[in-house]
CSV table of C-alpha atoms in Angstrom, one decimal:
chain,number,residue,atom,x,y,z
A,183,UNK,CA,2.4,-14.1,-5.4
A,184,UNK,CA,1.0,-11.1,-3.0
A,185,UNK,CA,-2.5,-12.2,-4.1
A,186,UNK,CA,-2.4,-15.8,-3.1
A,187,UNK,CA,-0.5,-14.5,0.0
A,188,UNK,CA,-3.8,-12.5,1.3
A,189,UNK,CA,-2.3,-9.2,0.4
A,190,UNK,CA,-4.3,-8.2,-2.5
A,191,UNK,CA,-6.4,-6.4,-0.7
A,192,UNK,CA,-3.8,-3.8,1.1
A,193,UNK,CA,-3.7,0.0,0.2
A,194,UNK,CA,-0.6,2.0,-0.8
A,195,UNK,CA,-0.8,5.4,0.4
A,196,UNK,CA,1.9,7.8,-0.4
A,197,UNK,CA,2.5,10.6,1.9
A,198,UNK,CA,5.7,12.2,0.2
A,199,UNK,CA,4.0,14.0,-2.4
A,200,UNK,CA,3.5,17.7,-1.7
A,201,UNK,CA,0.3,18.7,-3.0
A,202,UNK,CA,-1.9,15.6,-2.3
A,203,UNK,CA,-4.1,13.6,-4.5
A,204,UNK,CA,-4.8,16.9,-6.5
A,205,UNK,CA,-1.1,17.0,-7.7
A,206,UNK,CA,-0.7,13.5,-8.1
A,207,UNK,CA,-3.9,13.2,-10.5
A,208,UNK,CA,-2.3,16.2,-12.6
A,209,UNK,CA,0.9,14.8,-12.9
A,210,UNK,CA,-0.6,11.2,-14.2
A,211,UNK,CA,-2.8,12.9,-16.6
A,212,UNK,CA,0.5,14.8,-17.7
A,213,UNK,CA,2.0,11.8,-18.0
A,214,UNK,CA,-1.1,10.2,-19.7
A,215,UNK,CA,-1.0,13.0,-22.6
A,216,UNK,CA,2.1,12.0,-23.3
A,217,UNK,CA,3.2,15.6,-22.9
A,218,UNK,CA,6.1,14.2,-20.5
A,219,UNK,CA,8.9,11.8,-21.7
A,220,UNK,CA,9.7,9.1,-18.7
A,221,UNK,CA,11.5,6.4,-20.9
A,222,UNK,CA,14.8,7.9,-19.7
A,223,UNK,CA,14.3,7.7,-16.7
A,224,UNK,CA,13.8,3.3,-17.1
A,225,UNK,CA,16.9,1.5,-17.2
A,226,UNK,CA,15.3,-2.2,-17.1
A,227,UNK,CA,11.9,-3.7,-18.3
A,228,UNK,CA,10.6,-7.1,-16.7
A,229,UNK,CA,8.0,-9.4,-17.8
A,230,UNK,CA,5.7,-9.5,-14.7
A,231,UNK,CA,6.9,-13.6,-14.9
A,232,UNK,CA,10.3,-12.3,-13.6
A,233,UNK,CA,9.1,-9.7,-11.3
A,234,UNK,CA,11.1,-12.0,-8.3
A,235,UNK,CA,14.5,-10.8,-10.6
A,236,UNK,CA,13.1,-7.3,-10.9
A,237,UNK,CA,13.1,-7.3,-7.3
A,238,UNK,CA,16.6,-8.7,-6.2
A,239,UNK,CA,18.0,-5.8,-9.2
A,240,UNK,CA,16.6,-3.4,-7.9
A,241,UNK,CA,17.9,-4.2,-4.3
A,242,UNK,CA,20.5,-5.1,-4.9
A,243,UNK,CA,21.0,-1.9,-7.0
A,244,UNK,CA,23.1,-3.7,-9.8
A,245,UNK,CA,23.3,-3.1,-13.1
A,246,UNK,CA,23.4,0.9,-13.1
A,247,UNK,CA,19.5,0.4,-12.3
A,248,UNK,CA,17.7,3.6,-11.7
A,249,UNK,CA,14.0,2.7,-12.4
A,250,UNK,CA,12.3,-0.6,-13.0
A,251,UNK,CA,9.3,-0.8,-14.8
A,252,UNK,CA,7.3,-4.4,-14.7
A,253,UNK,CA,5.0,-5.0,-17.7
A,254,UNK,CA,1.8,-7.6,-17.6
C-alpha cells in the first residue's frame, strides 16, 4: 500500500500536456459534462482490492489491454 509505504504524500506532476493546467482543467470538465465518451477507450476494470493484478496487466501488456481503470 503507497500510503503505509510513506508515499501518500508525493505529487504527480505531468509535463506532457501542451497547454498547461488551463487545458487540462478544460478537458476534465469536458469529460465531467459527459460531453465526451471515454468507455471505449477502457478495456479492463479492477476493484482497487486487485489493483497489484491491475498492475502486472498492464505491464505486462496482456490481454489486448489499452487502458485500465481502478474503481474504489
Amino acid at each position: 500500500d503507497a500510503f503505509a509505504a510513506g508515499l501518500g504524500d508525493h505529487k504527480i506532476v505531468t509535463t506532457l500536456c501542451p497547454g498547461g493546467k488551463e487545458r487540462m482543467r478544460r478537458l476534465m470538465e469536458t469529460v465531467r459534462r459527459g460531453r465526451v465518451d471515454l468507455t471505449p477507450l477502457l478495456t479492463h476494470t479492477f476493484a482497487l482490492d486487485d489493483i497489484t493484478d491491475a498492475y502486472a496487466l498492464f505491464g505486462d501488456r496482456k490481454d489486448g489491454v489499452l487502458k485500465v481503470a481502478v474503481r474504489p
